[in-house]
CSV table of C-alpha atoms and ligand atoms in Angstrom, one decimal:
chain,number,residue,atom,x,y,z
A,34,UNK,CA,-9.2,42.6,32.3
A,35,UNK,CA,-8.5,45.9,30.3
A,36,UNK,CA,-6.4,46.9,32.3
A,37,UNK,CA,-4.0,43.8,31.4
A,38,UNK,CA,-4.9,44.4,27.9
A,39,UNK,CA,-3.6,48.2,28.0
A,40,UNK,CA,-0.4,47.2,29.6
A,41,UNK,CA,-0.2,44.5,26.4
A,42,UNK,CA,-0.8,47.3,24.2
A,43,UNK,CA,1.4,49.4,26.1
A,44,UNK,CA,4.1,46.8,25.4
A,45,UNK,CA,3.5,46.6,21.5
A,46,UNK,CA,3.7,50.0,21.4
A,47,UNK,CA,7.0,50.5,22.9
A,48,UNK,CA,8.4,47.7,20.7
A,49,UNK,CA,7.3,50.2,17.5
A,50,UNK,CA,9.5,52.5,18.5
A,51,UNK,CA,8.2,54.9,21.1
A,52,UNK,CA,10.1,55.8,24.0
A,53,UNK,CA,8.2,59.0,26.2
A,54,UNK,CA,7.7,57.4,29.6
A,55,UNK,CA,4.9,60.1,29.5
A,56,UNK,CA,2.9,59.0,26.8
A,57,UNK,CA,3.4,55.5,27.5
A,58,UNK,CA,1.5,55.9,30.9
A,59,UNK,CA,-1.2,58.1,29.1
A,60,UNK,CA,-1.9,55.0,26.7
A,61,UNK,CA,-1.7,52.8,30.1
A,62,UNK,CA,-4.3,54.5,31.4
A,63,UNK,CA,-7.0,55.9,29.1
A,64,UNK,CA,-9.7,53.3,29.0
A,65,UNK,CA,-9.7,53.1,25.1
A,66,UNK,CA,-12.8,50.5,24.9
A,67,UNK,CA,-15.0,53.7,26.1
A,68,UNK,CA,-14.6,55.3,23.0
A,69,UNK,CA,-15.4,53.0,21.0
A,70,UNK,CA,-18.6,51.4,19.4
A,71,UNK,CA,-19.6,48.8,20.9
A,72,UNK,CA,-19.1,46.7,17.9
A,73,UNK,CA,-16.0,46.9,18.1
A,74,UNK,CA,-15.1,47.1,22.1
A,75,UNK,CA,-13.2,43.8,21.7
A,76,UNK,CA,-10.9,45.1,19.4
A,77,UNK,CA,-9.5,48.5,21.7
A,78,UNK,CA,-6.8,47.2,23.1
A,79,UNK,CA,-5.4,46.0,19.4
A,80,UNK,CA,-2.8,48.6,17.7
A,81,UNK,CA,-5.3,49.3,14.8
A,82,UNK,CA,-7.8,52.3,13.9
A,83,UNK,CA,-11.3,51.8,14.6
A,84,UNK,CA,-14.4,53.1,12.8
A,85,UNK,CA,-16.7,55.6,15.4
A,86,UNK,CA,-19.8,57.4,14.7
A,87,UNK,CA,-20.1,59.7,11.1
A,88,UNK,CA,-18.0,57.4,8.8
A,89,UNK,CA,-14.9,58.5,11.3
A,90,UNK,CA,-12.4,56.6,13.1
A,91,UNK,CA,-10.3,56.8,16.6
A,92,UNK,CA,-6.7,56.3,15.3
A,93,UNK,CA,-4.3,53.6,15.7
A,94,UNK,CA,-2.7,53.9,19.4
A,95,UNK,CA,0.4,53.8,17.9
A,96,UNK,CA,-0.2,57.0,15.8
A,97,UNK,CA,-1.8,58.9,18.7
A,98,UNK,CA,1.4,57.9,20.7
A,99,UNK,CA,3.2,59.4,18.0
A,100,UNK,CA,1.9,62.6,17.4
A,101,UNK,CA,1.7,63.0,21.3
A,102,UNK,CA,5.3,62.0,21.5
A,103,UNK,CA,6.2,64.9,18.9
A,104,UNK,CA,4.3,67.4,20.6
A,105,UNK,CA,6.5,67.1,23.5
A,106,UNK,CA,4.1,68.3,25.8
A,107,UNK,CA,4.9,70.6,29.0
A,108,UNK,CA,2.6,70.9,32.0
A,109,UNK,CA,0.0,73.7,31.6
A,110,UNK,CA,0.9,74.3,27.9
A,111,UNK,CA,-2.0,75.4,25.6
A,112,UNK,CA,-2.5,72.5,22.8
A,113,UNK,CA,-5.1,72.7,20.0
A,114,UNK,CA,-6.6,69.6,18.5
A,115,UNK,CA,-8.2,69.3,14.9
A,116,UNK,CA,-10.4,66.3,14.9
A,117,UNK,CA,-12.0,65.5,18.4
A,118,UNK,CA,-13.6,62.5,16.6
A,119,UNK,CA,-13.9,59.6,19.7
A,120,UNK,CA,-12.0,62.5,22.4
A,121,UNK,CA,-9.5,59.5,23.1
A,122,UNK,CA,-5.8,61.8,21.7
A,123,UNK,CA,-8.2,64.4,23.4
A,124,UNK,CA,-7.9,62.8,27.0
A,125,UNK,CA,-4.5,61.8,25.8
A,126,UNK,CA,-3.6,65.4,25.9
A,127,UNK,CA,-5.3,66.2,28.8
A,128,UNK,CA,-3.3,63.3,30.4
A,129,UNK,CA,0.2,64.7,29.7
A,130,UNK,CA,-1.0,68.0,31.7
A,131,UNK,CA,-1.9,69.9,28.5
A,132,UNK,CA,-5.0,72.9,28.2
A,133,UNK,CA,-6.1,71.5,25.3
A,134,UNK,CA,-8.6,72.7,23.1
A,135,UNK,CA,-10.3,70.7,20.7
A,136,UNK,CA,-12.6,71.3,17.7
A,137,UNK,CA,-14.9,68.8,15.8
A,138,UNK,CA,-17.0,69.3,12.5
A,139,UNK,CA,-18.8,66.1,12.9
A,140,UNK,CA,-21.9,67.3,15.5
A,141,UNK,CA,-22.8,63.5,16.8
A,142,UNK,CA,-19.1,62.9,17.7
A,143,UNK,CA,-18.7,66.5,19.4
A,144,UNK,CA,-21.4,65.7,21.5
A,145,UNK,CA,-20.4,62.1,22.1
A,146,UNK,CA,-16.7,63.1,23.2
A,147,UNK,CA,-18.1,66.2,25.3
A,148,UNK,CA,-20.5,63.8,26.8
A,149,UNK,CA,-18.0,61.3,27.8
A,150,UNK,CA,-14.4,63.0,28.7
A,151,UNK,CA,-15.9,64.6,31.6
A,152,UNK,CA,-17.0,61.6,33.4
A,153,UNK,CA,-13.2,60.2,32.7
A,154,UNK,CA,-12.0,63.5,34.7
A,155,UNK,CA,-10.8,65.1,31.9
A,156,UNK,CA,-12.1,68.7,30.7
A,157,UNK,CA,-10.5,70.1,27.3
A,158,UNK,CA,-12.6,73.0,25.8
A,159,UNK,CA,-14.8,71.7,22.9
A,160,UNK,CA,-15.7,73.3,19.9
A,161,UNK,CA,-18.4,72.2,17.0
A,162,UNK,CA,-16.7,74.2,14.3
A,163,UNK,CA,-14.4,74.0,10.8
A,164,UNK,CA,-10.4,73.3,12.5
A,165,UNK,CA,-9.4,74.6,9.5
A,166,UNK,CA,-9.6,77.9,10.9
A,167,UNK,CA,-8.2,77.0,14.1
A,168,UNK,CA,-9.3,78.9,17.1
A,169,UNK,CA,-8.2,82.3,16.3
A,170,UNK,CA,-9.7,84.2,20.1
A,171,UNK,CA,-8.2,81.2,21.9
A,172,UNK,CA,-4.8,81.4,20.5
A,173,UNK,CA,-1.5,81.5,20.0
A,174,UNK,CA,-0.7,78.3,21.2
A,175,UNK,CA,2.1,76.0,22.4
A,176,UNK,CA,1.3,72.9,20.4
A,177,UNK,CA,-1.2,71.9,17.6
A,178,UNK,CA,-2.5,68.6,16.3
A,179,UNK,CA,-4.2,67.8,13.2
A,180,UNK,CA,-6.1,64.1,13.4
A,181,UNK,CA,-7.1,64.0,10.0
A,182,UNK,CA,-5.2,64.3,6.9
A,183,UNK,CA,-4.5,67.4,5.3
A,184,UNK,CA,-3.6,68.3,1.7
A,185,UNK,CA,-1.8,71.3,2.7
A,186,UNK,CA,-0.9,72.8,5.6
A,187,UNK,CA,-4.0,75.7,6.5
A,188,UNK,CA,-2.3,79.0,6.9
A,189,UNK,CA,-5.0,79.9,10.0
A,190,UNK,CA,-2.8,77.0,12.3
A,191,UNK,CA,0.8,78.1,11.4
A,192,UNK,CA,-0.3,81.8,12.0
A,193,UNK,CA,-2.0,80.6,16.1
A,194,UNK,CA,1.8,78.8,16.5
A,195,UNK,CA,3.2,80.6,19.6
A,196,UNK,CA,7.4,81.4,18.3
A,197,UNK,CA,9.0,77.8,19.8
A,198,UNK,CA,5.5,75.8,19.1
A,199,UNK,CA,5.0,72.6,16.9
A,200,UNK,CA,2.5,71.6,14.7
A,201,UNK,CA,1.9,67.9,13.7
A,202,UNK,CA,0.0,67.2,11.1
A,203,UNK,CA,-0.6,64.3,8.4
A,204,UNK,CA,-0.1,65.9,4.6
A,205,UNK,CA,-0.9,64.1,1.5
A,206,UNK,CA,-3.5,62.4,-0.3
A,207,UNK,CA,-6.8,60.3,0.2
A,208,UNK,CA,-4.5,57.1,0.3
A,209,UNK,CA,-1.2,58.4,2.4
A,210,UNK,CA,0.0,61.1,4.3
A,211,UNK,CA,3.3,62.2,5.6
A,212,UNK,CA,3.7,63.3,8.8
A,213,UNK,CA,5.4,66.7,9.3
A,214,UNK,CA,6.3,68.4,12.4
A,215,UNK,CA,6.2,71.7,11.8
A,216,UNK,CA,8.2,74.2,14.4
A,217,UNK,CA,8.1,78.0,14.1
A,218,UNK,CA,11.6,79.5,15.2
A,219,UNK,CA,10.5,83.1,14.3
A,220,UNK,CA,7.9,85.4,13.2
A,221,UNK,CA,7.9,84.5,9.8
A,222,UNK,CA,10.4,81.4,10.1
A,223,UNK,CA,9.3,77.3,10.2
A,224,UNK,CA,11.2,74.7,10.0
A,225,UNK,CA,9.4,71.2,8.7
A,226,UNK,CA,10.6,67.6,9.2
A,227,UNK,CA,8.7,64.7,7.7
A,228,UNK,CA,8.3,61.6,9.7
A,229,UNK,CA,7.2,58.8,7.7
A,230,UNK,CA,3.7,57.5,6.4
A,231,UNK,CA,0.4,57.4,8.0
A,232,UNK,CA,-3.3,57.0,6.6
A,233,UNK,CA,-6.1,59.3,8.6
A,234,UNK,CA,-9.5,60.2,7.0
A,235,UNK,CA,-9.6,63.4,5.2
A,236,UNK,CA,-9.7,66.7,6.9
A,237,UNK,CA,-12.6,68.6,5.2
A,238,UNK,CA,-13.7,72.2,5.6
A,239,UNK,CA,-16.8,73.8,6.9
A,240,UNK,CA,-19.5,71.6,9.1
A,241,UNK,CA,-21.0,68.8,8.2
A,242,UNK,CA,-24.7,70.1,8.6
B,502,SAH,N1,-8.5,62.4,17.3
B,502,SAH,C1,-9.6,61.5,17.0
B,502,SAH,C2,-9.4,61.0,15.5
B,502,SAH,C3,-10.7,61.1,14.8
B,502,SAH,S1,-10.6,61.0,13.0
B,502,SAH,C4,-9.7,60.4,18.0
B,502,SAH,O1,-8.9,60.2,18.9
B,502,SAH,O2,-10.7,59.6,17.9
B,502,SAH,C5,-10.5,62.7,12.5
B,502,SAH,C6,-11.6,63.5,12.9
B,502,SAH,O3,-11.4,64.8,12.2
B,502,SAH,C7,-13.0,63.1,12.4
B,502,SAH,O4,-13.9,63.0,13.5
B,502,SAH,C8,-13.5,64.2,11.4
B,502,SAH,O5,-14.9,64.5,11.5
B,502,SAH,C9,-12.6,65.4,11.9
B,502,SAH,N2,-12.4,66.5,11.0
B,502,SAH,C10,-12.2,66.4,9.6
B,502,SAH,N3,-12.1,67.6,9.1
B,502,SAH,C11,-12.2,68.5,10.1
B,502,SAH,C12,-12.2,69.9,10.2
B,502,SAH,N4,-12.0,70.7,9.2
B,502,SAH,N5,-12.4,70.5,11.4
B,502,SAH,C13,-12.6,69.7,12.5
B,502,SAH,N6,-12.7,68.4,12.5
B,502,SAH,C14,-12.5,67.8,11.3
């Protein structure tokens, strides 16, 4: 029965706009209804965001398809994610052959995603820590993501951007963000490209307890 539902969603989600083959077959196959409340299980395979556990929410497939199509993920590549939230873009990640690290402030929803990801076969490197400092001992890395929306972009993430990475991140306000993908072409050079609107909660600093 998902399993129909995910190609449906699948489907949809092409029809918005989204052509990676890659990330198409990620979405395909991620059981999305396991990261989810299950208030709300009936509801995974529709293209909408979804609240989880702390006041949070797992983000619209079609956003997570988005920012994993911008990534443009290579095999093996190291790929930093702020907001773990549910772990779904985590396994996402881990899907499209990334080493993805991922770093939660929230504790329940660390521990919920670190809980679960394994038994789906997937095994990103959690962290319970403040993503706007990034991961300074793990980095420089190929690829970052930010889940939640930022009012500016934190210096900490742009400085652990291997030369030839992207960052993708949602910048604005409490209502709207715009989503910029950011690449760094030298040492001290990035270029930015905004990519339309999006609505995330906020990305906060330090832990929540
Ligand atoms: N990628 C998630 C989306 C979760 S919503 C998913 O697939 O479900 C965004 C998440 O970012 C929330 O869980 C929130 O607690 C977390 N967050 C907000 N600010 C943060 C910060 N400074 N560091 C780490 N996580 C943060």
């Amino acid at each position: 029965m998902h399993q129909g539902m995910r190609r449906k969603l699948v489907e949809e989600i092409r029809n918005k706009g989204i052509t990676d083959e890659r990330v198409l077959e990620a979405i395909g196959s991620i059981p999305r209804h396991l990261f989810m409340d299950s208030t709300f299980v009936q509801f995974a395979y529709i293209d909408k965001a979804f609240p989880i556990a702390a006041g949070q929410t797992i983000s619209q497939p079609y956003t997570v398809a988005f920012q994993t199509e911008s990534l443009q993920i290579k095999k093996f590549e190291r790929v930093l994610e702020v907001g773990t939230g549910s772990g779904y873009q985590a396994a996402i990640l881990c899907r499209m052959g990334g080493s993805v690290y991922t770093i939660e402030r929230q504790k329940s929803l660390y521990e919920f995603a670190s809980n679960l990801l394994p038994t789906l076969g997937y095994r990103p490197h959690f962290f319970y820590g403040d993503g706007y400092l990034g991961l300074p001992t793990y980095g420089p890395f190929d690829k970052i993501i930010v889940t939640a929306g930022a009012t500016f972009v934190p210096e900490p993430l742009k400085q652990q951007l291997k030369i030839g990475g992207i960052l993708v991140i949602p910048v604005g306000n409490n209502q709207l963000q715009i989503m910029k993908i950011i690449k760094r072409i030298s040492e001290k050079e990035y270029t930015e490209e905004d990519k339309g609107g999006f609505v995330f909660v906020p990305l906060l600093t330090g832990l929540s307890d």
